Every structure is written in C-alpha cells, then in structure tokens.
C-alpha cells in the first residue's frame, strides 16, 4: 500500500480496502451457502428412507386392519402386520434422524466456512478502520479550529516520513519556525492528505 500512497489519494485506498473487505465477506458467505447446499444433498437417502418407511408402515397398517375383519382368526392375523408396520416406522425414524444429522453437519460446516475467514479479516481490518476514522475525525475538527492549521503543520513535522517532508523543501523545519505561511499551509495539507482529507 505504501508504494502507491503517492499515486492514489488516501480516501480512494480506504474505499478500495472497504470494497475488498465487503467482497471477501460476500465471497465466503456464498461459499458457505454452497457448501451447506452440497452437504444437505447427503440427506436425500434419508428422505427416501423416511418416505419408504412411512409408506410401508401405512400400507401394512391398512392391510392389518383389513385382515383383522376376518371372522375368528382376524385378531391373530393382525399381529404380524402390526409388528411389520412398527419396524417400517423405525426405518422411517432412522431416515428422519439421518436427515437431522446431515442438516446439523451442513449448518456447522457452513458456519465454520463463513465465520473463520470473515472474522480473521474483520479483526484485522476493523481496528485499523476505526483508528483511521478517529484520526480523520479529529483532524477534521482541528482543521476548523483557529489554530488548527498550525497544529496540523506541527503534527506533519513530527509524524510524516522524511521523504515527504523533503519534497516541501530542504529548510522546511526552518521555514516552519519562521511561521512561513506557505510552508505551514503545505505541512497542514500534507497531514490532511495522509488522512484522506483536504485543506479548506
């Protein structure tokens, strides 16, 4: 970033960084949703198992109720159908349980896929962004103050890289001591520019 600091205004670099963070977050959310969708496809056999088990249990129960109408032996013939229907319901419950496990796994993997990289970037980017906002807001307030220009010039002398100060002239410190208007303006503008602000 420092290599291009002179070519691009600070506010453009900030905006570009913000856009990259937003793109990063969006990309990982999309990746997490895609992964969740792919993992949830593993629940399809469970859905089929649940459907087949439920259908078989209903059919066996229906057959058992019809057999139960047979005179004299109906009750005895019903028992195997009821047991078979119970077993089919167990199969349906197993299919439902498999779907729940797959759904929970899909959600957990999606959350891990999205949260870890997003948190990593946000924890790096957010403190820097908040610090820049505070510094820029403070500089904007100072800029409006009566002695703000002098304070910004002093700040530039104390914090700006020597290479940037040297571009203002070889005797920039001496000119500042003499309270040279042009030098003070240039120093204040340099400090504001480093924060993405303009001198008014």
JSON list of C-alpha atoms in Angstrom, two decimals:
[
{"chain": "A", "resi": 1, "resn": "UNK", "atom": "CA", "xyz": [0.00, 0.00, 0.00]},
{"chain": "A", "resi": 2, "resn": "UNK", "atom": "CA", "xyz": [2.82, 2.46, 0.83]},
{"chain": "A", "resi": 3, "resn": "UNK", "atom": "CA", "xyz": [4.25, 2.13, -2.69]},
{"chain": "A", "resi": 4, "resn": "UNK", "atom": "CA", "xyz": [1.06, 3.54, -4.19]},
{"chain": "A", "resi": 5, "resn": "UNK", "atom": "CA", "xyz": [0.30, 6.07, -1.45]},
{"chain": "A", "resi": 6, "resn": "UNK", "atom": "CA", "xyz": [1.58, 8.97, -3.55]},
{"chain": "A", "resi": 7, "resn": "UNK", "atom": "CA", "xyz": [-0.26, 7.88, -6.69]},
{"chain": "A", "resi": 8, "resn": "UNK", "atom": "CA", "xyz": [-3.68, 7.36, -5.16]},
{"chain": "A", "resi": 9, "resn": "UNK", "atom": "CA", "xyz": [-5.42, 9.61, -2.63]},
{"chain": "A", "resi": 10, "resn": "UNK", "atom": "CA", "xyz": [-5.83, 8.09, 0.81]},
{"chain": "A", "resi": 11, "resn": "UNK", "atom": "CA", "xyz": [-9.64, 8.11, 0.64]},
{"chain": "A", "resi": 12, "resn": "UNK", "atom": "CA", "xyz": [-9.50, 6.02, -2.56]},
{"chain": "A", "resi": 13, "resn": "UNK", "atom": "CA", "xyz": [-7.25, 3.48, -0.85]},
{"chain": "A", "resi": 14, "resn": "UNK", "atom": "CA", "xyz": [-9.68, 3.39, 2.09]},
{"chain": "A", "resi": 15, "resn": "UNK", "atom": "CA", "xyz": [-12.65, 2.92, -0.25]},
{"chain": "A", "resi": 16, "resn": "UNK", "atom": "CA", "xyz": [-10.80, 0.19, -2.17]},
{"chain": "A", "resi": 17, "resn": "UNK", "atom": "CA", "xyz": [-9.94, -1.60, 1.07]},
{"chain": "A", "resi": 18, "resn": "UNK", "atom": "CA", "xyz": [-13.56, -1.37, 2.23]},
{"chain": "A", "resi": 19, "resn": "UNK", "atom": "CA", "xyz": [-14.77, -2.80, -1.09]},
{"chain": "A", "resi": 20, "resn": "UNK", "atom": "CA", "xyz": [-12.27, -5.64, -0.87]},
{"chain": "A", "resi": 21, "resn": "UNK", "atom": "CA", "xyz": [-13.45, -6.48, 2.65]},
{"chain": "A", "resi": 22, "resn": "UNK", "atom": "CA", "xyz": [-17.09, -6.44, 1.51]},
{"chain": "A", "resi": 23, "resn": "UNK", "atom": "CA", "xyz": [-16.20, -8.67, -1.47]},
{"chain": "A", "resi": 24, "resn": "UNK", "atom": "CA", "xyz": [-14.28, -11.03, 0.84]},
{"chain": "A", "resi": 25, "resn": "UNK", "atom": "CA", "xyz": [-17.24, -11.32, 3.23]},
{"chain": "A", "resi": 26, "resn": "UNK", "atom": "CA", "xyz": [-19.70, -11.84, 0.36]},
{"chain": "A", "resi": 27, "resn": "UNK", "atom": "CA", "xyz": [-17.49, -14.49, -1.26]},
{"chain": "A", "resi": 28, "resn": "UNK", "atom": "CA", "xyz": [-17.18, -16.51, 1.94]},
{"chain": "A", "resi": 29, "resn": "UNK", "atom": "CA", "xyz": [-20.89, -16.27, 2.67]},
{"chain": "A", "resi": 30, "resn": "UNK", "atom": "CA", "xyz": [-21.62, -17.56, -0.83]},
{"chain": "A", "resi": 31, "resn": "UNK", "atom": "CA", "xyz": [-19.05, -20.35, -0.35]},
{"chain": "A", "resi": 32, "resn": "UNK", "atom": "CA", "xyz": [-20.65, -21.30, 2.98]},
{"chain": "A", "resi": 33, "resn": "UNK", "atom": "CA", "xyz": [-24.13, -21.42, 1.44]},
{"chain": "A", "resi": 34, "resn": "UNK", "atom": "CA", "xyz": [-22.84, -23.52, -1.45]},
{"chain": "A", "resi": 35, "resn": "UNK", "atom": "CA", "xyz": [-21.15, -25.93, 0.96]},
{"chain": "A", "resi": 36, "resn": "UNK", "atom": "CA", "xyz": [-24.30, -26.18, 3.06]},
{"chain": "A", "resi": 37, "resn": "UNK", "atom": "CA", "xyz": [-26.32, -26.99, -0.06]},
{"chain": "A", "resi": 38, "resn": "UNK", "atom": "CA", "xyz": [-23.84, -29.68, -1.12]},
{"chain": "A", "resi": 39, "resn": "UNK", "atom": "CA", "xyz": [-23.75, -31.33, 2.31]},
{"chain": "A", "resi": 40, "resn": "UNK", "atom": "CA", "xyz": [-27.54, -31.25, 2.62]},
{"chain": "A", "resi": 41, "resn": "UNK", "atom": "CA", "xyz": [-27.71, -33.37, -0.54]},
{"chain": "A", "resi": 42, "resn": "UNK", "atom": "CA", "xyz": [-26.33, -36.18, 1.61]},
{"chain": "A", "resi": 43, "resn": "UNK", "atom": "CA", "xyz": [-29.69, -36.13, 3.38]},
{"chain": "A", "resi": 44, "resn": "UNK", "atom": "CA", "xyz": [-31.55, -37.27, 0.23]},
{"chain": "A", "resi": 45, "resn": "UNK", "atom": "CA", "xyz": [-31.14, -41.00, 1.04]},
{"chain": "A", "resi": 46, "resn": "UNK", "atom": "CA", "xyz": [-32.58, -40.24, 4.48]},
{"chain": "A", "resi": 47, "resn": "UNK", "atom": "CA", "xyz": [-35.57, -38.54, 2.88]},
{"chain": "A", "resi": 48, "resn": "UNK", "atom": "CA", "xyz": [-36.16, -41.55, 0.63]},
{"chain": "A", "resi": 49, "resn": "UNK", "atom": "CA", "xyz": [-35.74, -43.89, 3.57]},
{"chain": "A", "resi": 50, "resn": "UNK", "atom": "CA", "xyz": [-38.22, -41.91, 5.63]},
{"chain": "A", "resi": 51, "resn": "UNK", "atom": "CA", "xyz": [-40.71, -41.78, 2.76]},
{"chain": "A", "resi": 52, "resn": "UNK", "atom": "CA", "xyz": [-40.40, -45.51, 2.02]},
{"chain": "A", "resi": 53, "resn": "UNK", "atom": "CA", "xyz": [-40.67, -46.45, 5.69]},
{"chain": "A", "resi": 54, "resn": "UNK", "atom": "CA", "xyz": [-43.70, -44.26, 6.27]},
{"chain": "A", "resi": 55, "resn": "UNK", "atom": "CA", "xyz": [-45.43, -45.54, 3.14]},
{"chain": "A", "resi": 56, "resn": "UNK", "atom": "CA", "xyz": [-44.69, -49.16, 4.01]},
{"chain": "A", "resi": 57, "resn": "UNK", "atom": "CA", "xyz": [-45.90, -48.68, 7.59]},
{"chain": "A", "resi": 58, "resn": "UNK", "atom": "CA", "xyz": [-49.16, -47.11, 6.38]},
{"chain": "A", "resi": 59, "resn": "UNK", "atom": "CA", "xyz": [-49.74, -49.90, 3.87]},
{"chain": "A", "resi": 60, "resn": "UNK", "atom": "CA", "xyz": [-49.02, -52.61, 6.43]},
{"chain": "A", "resi": 61, "resn": "UNK", "atom": "CA", "xyz": [-51.28, -50.95, 8.98]},
{"chain": "A", "resi": 62, "resn": "UNK", "atom": "CA", "xyz": [-54.04, -50.69, 6.37]},
{"chain": "A", "resi": 63, "resn": "UNK", "atom": "CA", "xyz": [-53.56, -54.35, 5.39]},
{"chain": "A", "resi": 64, "resn": "UNK", "atom": "CA", "xyz": [-53.59, -55.36, 9.06]},
{"chain": "A", "resi": 65, "resn": "UNK", "atom": "CA", "xyz": [-56.87, -53.53, 9.66]},
{"chain": "A", "resi": 66, "resn": "UNK", "atom": "CA", "xyz": [-58.45, -55.29, 6.66]},
{"chain": "A", "resi": 67, "resn": "UNK", "atom": "CA", "xyz": [-57.16, -58.71, 7.76]},
{"chain": "A", "resi": 68, "resn": "UNK", "atom": "CA", "xyz": [-58.49, -58.00, 11.24]},
{"chain": "A", "resi": 69, "resn": "UNK", "atom": "CA", "xyz": [-62.03, -58.09, 9.84]},
{"chain": "A", "resi": 70, "resn": "UNK", "atom": "CA", "xyz": [-61.73, -61.78, 9.01]},
{"chain": "A", "resi": 71, "resn": "UNK", "atom": "CA", "xyz": [-64.04, -63.68, 11.39]},
{"chain": "A", "resi": 72, "resn": "UNK", "atom": "CA", "xyz": [-62.50, -65.87, 14.12]},
{"chain": "A", "resi": 73, "resn": "UNK", "atom": "CA", "xyz": [-58.80, -65.57, 13.06]},
{"chain": "A", "resi": 74, "resn": "UNK", "atom": "CA", "xyz": [-58.65, -61.84, 12.28]},
{"chain": "A", "resi": 75, "resn": "UNK", "atom": "CA", "xyz": [-57.01, -60.81, 15.53]},
{"chain": "A", "resi": 76, "resn": "UNK", "atom": "CA", "xyz": [-54.30, -63.46, 15.20]},
{"chain": "A", "resi": 77, "resn": "UNK", "atom": "CA", "xyz": [-53.51, -62.45, 11.62]},
{"chain": "A", "resi": 78, "resn": "UNK", "atom": "CA", "xyz": [-53.28, -58.76, 12.55]},
{"chain": "A", "resi": 79, "resn": "UNK", "atom": "CA", "xyz": [-50.30, -59.15, 14.90]},
{"chain": "A", "resi": 80, "resn": "UNK", "atom": "CA", "xyz": [-47.59, -59.79, 12.21]},
{"chain": "A", "resi": 81, "resn": "UNK", "atom": "CA", "xyz": [-48.82, -56.81, 10.20]},
{"chain": "A", "resi": 82, "resn": "UNK", "atom": "CA", "xyz": [-48.63, -54.57, 13.28]},
{"chain": "A", "resi": 83, "resn": "UNK", "atom": "CA", "xyz": [-45.08, -55.73, 14.03]},
{"chain": "A", "resi": 84, "resn": "UNK", "atom": "CA", "xyz": [-44.03, -55.18, 10.42]},
{"chain": "A", "resi": 85, "resn": "UNK", "atom": "CA", "xyz": [-45.63, -51.71, 10.45]},
{"chain": "A", "resi": 86, "resn": "UNK", "atom": "CA", "xyz": [-43.71, -50.91, 13.65]},
{"chain": "A", "resi": 87, "resn": "UNK", "atom": "CA", "xyz": [-40.45, -51.99, 12.01]},
{"chain": "A", "resi": 88, "resn": "UNK", "atom": "CA", "xyz": [-41.24, -49.84, 8.96]},
{"chain": "A", "resi": 89, "resn": "UNK", "atom": "CA", "xyz": [-41.87, -46.84, 11.25]},
{"chain": "A", "resi": 90, "resn": "UNK", "atom": "CA", "xyz": [-38.46, -47.46, 12.86]},
{"chain": "A", "resi": 91, "resn": "UNK", "atom": "CA", "xyz": [-36.91, -47.32, 9.38]},
{"chain": "A", "resi": 92, "resn": "UNK", "atom": "CA", "xyz": [-38.74, -44.03, 8.74]},
{"chain": "A", "resi": 93, "resn": "UNK", "atom": "CA", "xyz": [-37.46, -42.62, 12.05]},
{"chain": "A", "resi": 94, "resn": "UNK", "atom": "CA", "xyz": [-33.91, -43.67, 11.17]},
{"chain": "A", "resi": 95, "resn": "UNK", "atom": "CA", "xyz": [-34.24, -41.79, 7.86]},
{"chain": "A", "resi": 96, "resn": "UNK", "atom": "CA", "xyz": [-35.50, -38.73, 9.70]},
{"chain": "A", "resi": 97, "resn": "UNK", "atom": "CA", "xyz": [-32.63, -38.91, 12.20]},
{"chain": "A", "resi": 98, "resn": "UNK", "atom": "CA", "xyz": [-30.14, -39.17, 9.34]},
{"chain": "A", "resi": 99, "resn": "UNK", "atom": "CA", "xyz": [-31.59, -36.03, 7.78]},
{"chain": "A", "resi": 100, "resn": "UNK", "atom": "CA", "xyz": [-31.28, -34.16, 11.09]},
{"chain": "A", "resi": 101, "resn": "UNK", "atom": "CA", "xyz": [-27.64, -35.21, 11.47]},
{"chain": "A", "resi": 102, "resn": "UNK", "atom": "CA", "xyz": [-26.86, -34.15, 7.92]},
{"chain": "A", "resi": 103, "resn": "UNK", "atom": "CA", "xyz": [-28.70, -30.84, 8.41]},
{"chain": "A", "resi": 104, "resn": "UNK", "atom": "CA", "xyz": [-26.78, -30.08, 11.61]},
{"chain": "A", "resi": 105, "resn": "UNK", "atom": "CA", "xyz": [-23.49, -31.02, 9.94]},
{"chain": "A", "resi": 106, "resn": "UNK", "atom": "CA", "xyz": [-24.27, -28.83, 6.93]},
{"chain": "A", "resi": 107, "resn": "UNK", "atom": "CA", "xyz": [-25.08, -25.86, 9.18]},
{"chain": "A", "resi": 108, "resn": "UNK", "atom": "CA", "xyz": [-21.95, -26.35, 11.31]},
{"chain": "A", "resi": 109, "resn": "UNK", "atom": "CA", "xyz": [-19.66, -26.62, 8.27]},
{"chain": "A", "resi": 110, "resn": "UNK", "atom": "CA", "xyz": [-21.28, -23.57, 6.67]},
{"chain": "A", "resi": 111, "resn": "UNK", "atom": "CA", "xyz": [-20.83, -21.51, 9.84]},
{"chain": "A", "resi": 112, "resn": "UNK", "atom": "CA", "xyz": [-17.18, -22.55, 10.19]},
{"chain": "A", "resi": 113, "resn": "UNK", "atom": "CA", "xyz": [-16.54, -21.86, 6.49]},
{"chain": "A", "resi": 114, "resn": "UNK", "atom": "CA", "xyz": [-18.02, -18.37, 6.73]},
{"chain": "A", "resi": 115, "resn": "UNK", "atom": "CA", "xyz": [-17.15, -17.24, 10.24]},
{"chain": "A", "resi": 116, "resn": "UNK", "atom": "CA", "xyz": [-13.43, -18.14, 10.42]},
{"chain": "A", "resi": 117, "resn": "UNK", "atom": "CA", "xyz": [-12.18, -16.22, 7.33]},
{"chain": "A", "resi": 118, "resn": "UNK", "atom": "CA", "xyz": [-14.63, -13.35, 7.85]},
{"chain": "A", "resi": 119, "resn": "UNK", "atom": "CA", "xyz": [-13.65, -12.99, 11.49]},
{"chain": "A", "resi": 120, "resn": "UNK", "atom": "CA", "xyz": [-9.97, -13.13, 10.55]},
{"chain": "A", "resi": 121, "resn": "UNK", "atom": "CA", "xyz": [-10.27, -10.25, 8.09]},
{"chain": "A", "resi": 122, "resn": "UNK", "atom": "CA", "xyz": [-12.67, -8.18, 10.18]},
{"chain": "A", "resi": 123, "resn": "UNK", "atom": "CA", "xyz": [-10.42, -8.44, 13.24]},
{"chain": "A", "resi": 124, "resn": "UNK", "atom": "CA", "xyz": [-7.52, -7.15, 11.14]},
{"chain": "A", "resi": 125, "resn": "UNK", "atom": "CA", "xyz": [-9.45, -4.53, 9.18]},
{"chain": "A", "resi": 126, "resn": "UNK", "atom": "CA", "xyz": [-11.94, -3.15, 11.71]},
{"chain": "A", "resi": 127, "resn": "UNK", "atom": "CA", "xyz": [-9.44, -1.82, 14.31]},
{"chain": "A", "resi": 128, "resn": "UNK", "atom": "CA", "xyz": [-7.44, -0.09, 11.55]},
{"chain": "A", "resi": 129, "resn": "UNK", "atom": "CA", "xyz": [-10.63, 1.37, 10.08]},
{"chain": "A", "resi": 130, "resn": "UNK", "atom": "CA", "xyz": [-11.87, 2.60, 13.47]},
{"chain": "A", "resi": 131, "resn": "UNK", "atom": "CA", "xyz": [-8.47, 4.13, 14.23]},
{"chain": "A", "resi": 132, "resn": "UNK", "atom": "CA", "xyz": [-8.44, 5.90, 10.85]},
{"chain": "A", "resi": 133, "resn": "UNK", "atom": "CA", "xyz": [-11.99, 7.21, 11.41]},
{"chain": "A", "resi": 134, "resn": "UNK", "atom": "CA", "xyz": [-10.99, 8.61, 14.80]},
{"chain": "A", "resi": 135, "resn": "UNK", "atom": "CA", "xyz": [-7.84, 10.22, 13.46]},
{"chain": "A", "resi": 136, "resn": "UNK", "atom": "CA", "xyz": [-9.61, 11.66, 10.42]},
{"chain": "A", "resi": 137, "resn": "UNK", "atom": "CA", "xyz": [-12.49, 12.97, 12.55]},
{"chain": "A", "resi": 138, "resn": "UNK", "atom": "CA", "xyz": [-10.07, 14.59, 14.99]},
{"chain": "A", "resi": 139, "resn": "UNK", "atom": "CA", "xyz": [-8.11, 16.15, 12.12]},
{"chain": "A", "resi": 140, "resn": "UNK", "atom": "CA", "xyz": [-11.33, 17.46, 10.58]},
{"chain": "A", "resi": 141, "resn": "UNK", "atom": "CA", "xyz": [-12.25, 19.11, 13.90]},
{"chain": "A", "resi": 142, "resn": "UNK", "atom": "CA", "xyz": [-8.75, 20.56, 14.29]},
{"chain": "A", "resi": 143, "resn": "UNK", "atom": "CA", "xyz": [-8.88, 21.86, 10.72]},
{"chain": "A", "resi": 144, "resn": "UNK", "atom": "CA", "xyz": [-11.87, 24.02, 11.63]},
{"chain": "A", "resi": 145, "resn": "UNK", "atom": "CA", "xyz": [-10.21, 25.42, 14.76]},
{"chain": "A", "resi": 146, "resn": "UNK", "atom": "CA", "xyz": [-8.49, 28.81, 14.80]},
{"chain": "A", "resi": 147, "resn": "UNK", "atom": "CA", "xyz": [-5.00, 27.39, 15.35]},
{"chain": "A", "resi": 148, "resn": "UNK", "atom": "CA", "xyz": [-5.79, 24.14, 13.59]},
{"chain": "A", "resi": 149, "resn": "UNK", "atom": "CA", "xyz": [-3.53, 24.80, 10.64]},
{"chain": "A", "resi": 150, "resn": "UNK", "atom": "CA", "xyz": [-0.52, 25.32, 12.93]},
{"chain": "A", "resi": 151, "resn": "UNK", "atom": "CA", "xyz": [-1.30, 22.17, 14.92]},
{"chain": "A", "resi": 152, "resn": "UNK", "atom": "CA", "xyz": [-1.64, 20.10, 11.74]},
{"chain": "A", "resi": 153, "resn": "UNK", "atom": "CA", "xyz": [1.66, 21.51, 10.45]},
{"chain": "A", "resi": 154, "resn": "UNK", "atom": "CA", "xyz": [3.38, 20.58, 13.71]},
{"chain": "A", "resi": 155, "resn": "UNK", "atom": "CA", "xyz": [1.86, 17.12, 13.55]},
{"chain": "A", "resi": 156, "resn": "UNK", "atom": "CA", "xyz": [3.14, 16.70, 9.97]},
{"chain": "A", "resi": 157, "resn": "UNK", "atom": "CA", "xyz": [6.65, 17.68, 11.05]},
{"chain": "A", "resi": 158, "resn": "UNK", "atom": "CA", "xyz": [6.55, 15.14, 13.85]},
{"chain": "A", "resi": 159, "resn": "UNK", "atom": "CA", "xyz": [4.97, 12.17, 12.08]},
{"chain": "A", "resi": 160, "resn": "UNK", "atom": "CA", "xyz": [5.28, 12.38, 8.30]},
{"chain": "A", "resi": 161, "resn": "UNK", "atom": "CA", "xyz": [8.07, 10.44, 6.55]},
{"chain": "A", "resi": 162, "resn": "UNK", "atom": "CA", "xyz": [11.23, 12.42, 5.85]},
{"chain": "A", "resi": 163, "resn": "UNK", "atom": "CA", "xyz": [10.90, 11.71, 2.13]},
{"chain": "A", "resi": 164, "resn": "UNK", "atom": "CA", "xyz": [7.58, 13.57, 2.03]},
{"chain": "A", "resi": 165, "resn": "UNK", "atom": "CA", "xyz": [8.87, 16.43, 4.18]},
{"chain": "A", "resi": 166, "resn": "UNK", "atom": "CA", "xyz": [11.93, 16.79, 1.93]},
{"chain": "A", "resi": 167, "resn": "UNK", "atom": "CA", "xyz": [9.65, 17.38, -1.07]},
{"chain": "A", "resi": 168, "resn": "UNK", "atom": "CA", "xyz": [8.41, 20.56, 0.62]},
{"chain": "A", "resi": 169, "resn": "UNK", "atom": "CA", "xyz": [11.93, 21.99, 0.61]},
{"chain": "A", "resi": 170, "resn": "UNK", "atom": "CA", "xyz": [15.30, 21.42, 2.28]},
{"chain": "A", "resi": 171, "resn": "UNK", "atom": "CA", "xyz": [14.63, 24.01, 5.00]},
{"chain": "A", "resi": 172, "resn": "UNK", "atom": "CA", "xyz": [11.07, 23.03, 5.80]},
{"chain": "A", "resi": 173, "resn": "UNK", "atom": "CA", "xyz": [11.70, 22.97, 9.57]},
{"chain": "A", "resi": 174, "resn": "UNK", "atom": "CA", "xyz": [13.39, 26.38, 9.49]},
{"chain": "A", "resi": 175, "resn": "UNK", "atom": "CA", "xyz": [10.56, 27.81, 7.37]},
{"chain": "A", "resi": 176, "resn": "UNK", "atom": "CA", "xyz": [8.04, 26.42, 9.86]},
{"chain": "A", "resi": 177, "resn": "UNK", "atom": "CA", "xyz": [9.94, 28.07, 12.76]},
{"chain": "A", "resi": 178, "resn": "UNK", "atom": "CA", "xyz": [9.76, 31.40, 10.92]},
{"chain": "A", "resi": 179, "resn": "UNK", "atom": "CA", "xyz": [6.00, 30.78, 10.58]},
{"chain": "A", "resi": 180, "resn": "UNK", "atom": "CA", "xyz": [6.20, 30.93, 6.79]},
{"chain": "A", "resi": 181, "resn": "UNK", "atom": "CA", "xyz": [2.56, 30.87, 5.63]},
{"chain": "A", "resi": 182, "resn": "UNK", "atom": "CA", "xyz": [3.25, 28.78, 2.54]},
{"chain": "A", "resi": 183, "resn": "UNK", "atom": "CA", "xyz": [5.24, 26.17, 4.46]},
{"chain": "A", "resi": 184, "resn": "UNK", "atom": "CA", "xyz": [2.65, 25.93, 7.25]},
{"chain": "A", "resi": 185, "resn": "UNK", "atom": "CA", "xyz": [-0.09, 25.50, 4.64]},
{"chain": "A", "resi": 186, "resn": "UNK", "atom": "CA", "xyz": [1.90, 22.82, 2.83]},
{"chain": "A", "resi": 187, "resn": "UNK", "atom": "CA", "xyz": [2.60, 20.93, 6.06]},
{"chain": "A", "resi": 188, "resn": "UNK", "atom": "CA", "xyz": [-1.04, 21.10, 7.14]},
{"chain": "A", "resi": 189, "resn": "UNK", "atom": "CA", "xyz": [-2.14, 19.93, 3.70]},
{"chain": "A", "resi": 190, "resn": "UNK", "atom": "CA", "xyz": [0.35, 17.05, 3.86]},
{"chain": "A", "resi": 191, "resn": "UNK", "atom": "CA", "xyz": [-1.03, 15.89, 7.21]},
{"chain": "A", "resi": 192, "resn": "UNK", "atom": "CA", "xyz": [-4.61, 16.12, 6.00]},
{"chain": "A", "resi": 193, "resn": "UNK", "atom": "CA", "xyz": [-3.78, 14.33, 2.75]},
{"chain": "A", "resi": 194, "resn": "UNK", "atom": "CA", "xyz": [-2.26, 11.44, 4.69]},
{"chain": "A", "resi": 195, "resn": "UNK", "atom": "CA", "xyz": [-5.68, 11.01, 6.33]},
{"chain": "A", "resi": 196, "resn": "UNK", "atom": "CA", "xyz": [-7.63, 11.36, 3.09]},
{"chain": "A", "resi": 197, "resn": "UNK", "atom": "CA", "xyz": [-8.80, 14.90, 3.87]},
{"chain": "A", "resi": 198, "resn": "UNK", "atom": "CA", "xyz": [-8.40, 18.20, 2.07]},
{"chain": "A", "resi": 199, "resn": "UNK", "atom": "CA", "xyz": [-7.44, 21.53, 3.47]},
{"chain": "A", "resi": 200, "resn": "UNK", "atom": "CA", "xyz": [-10.19, 24.14, 3.33]}
]
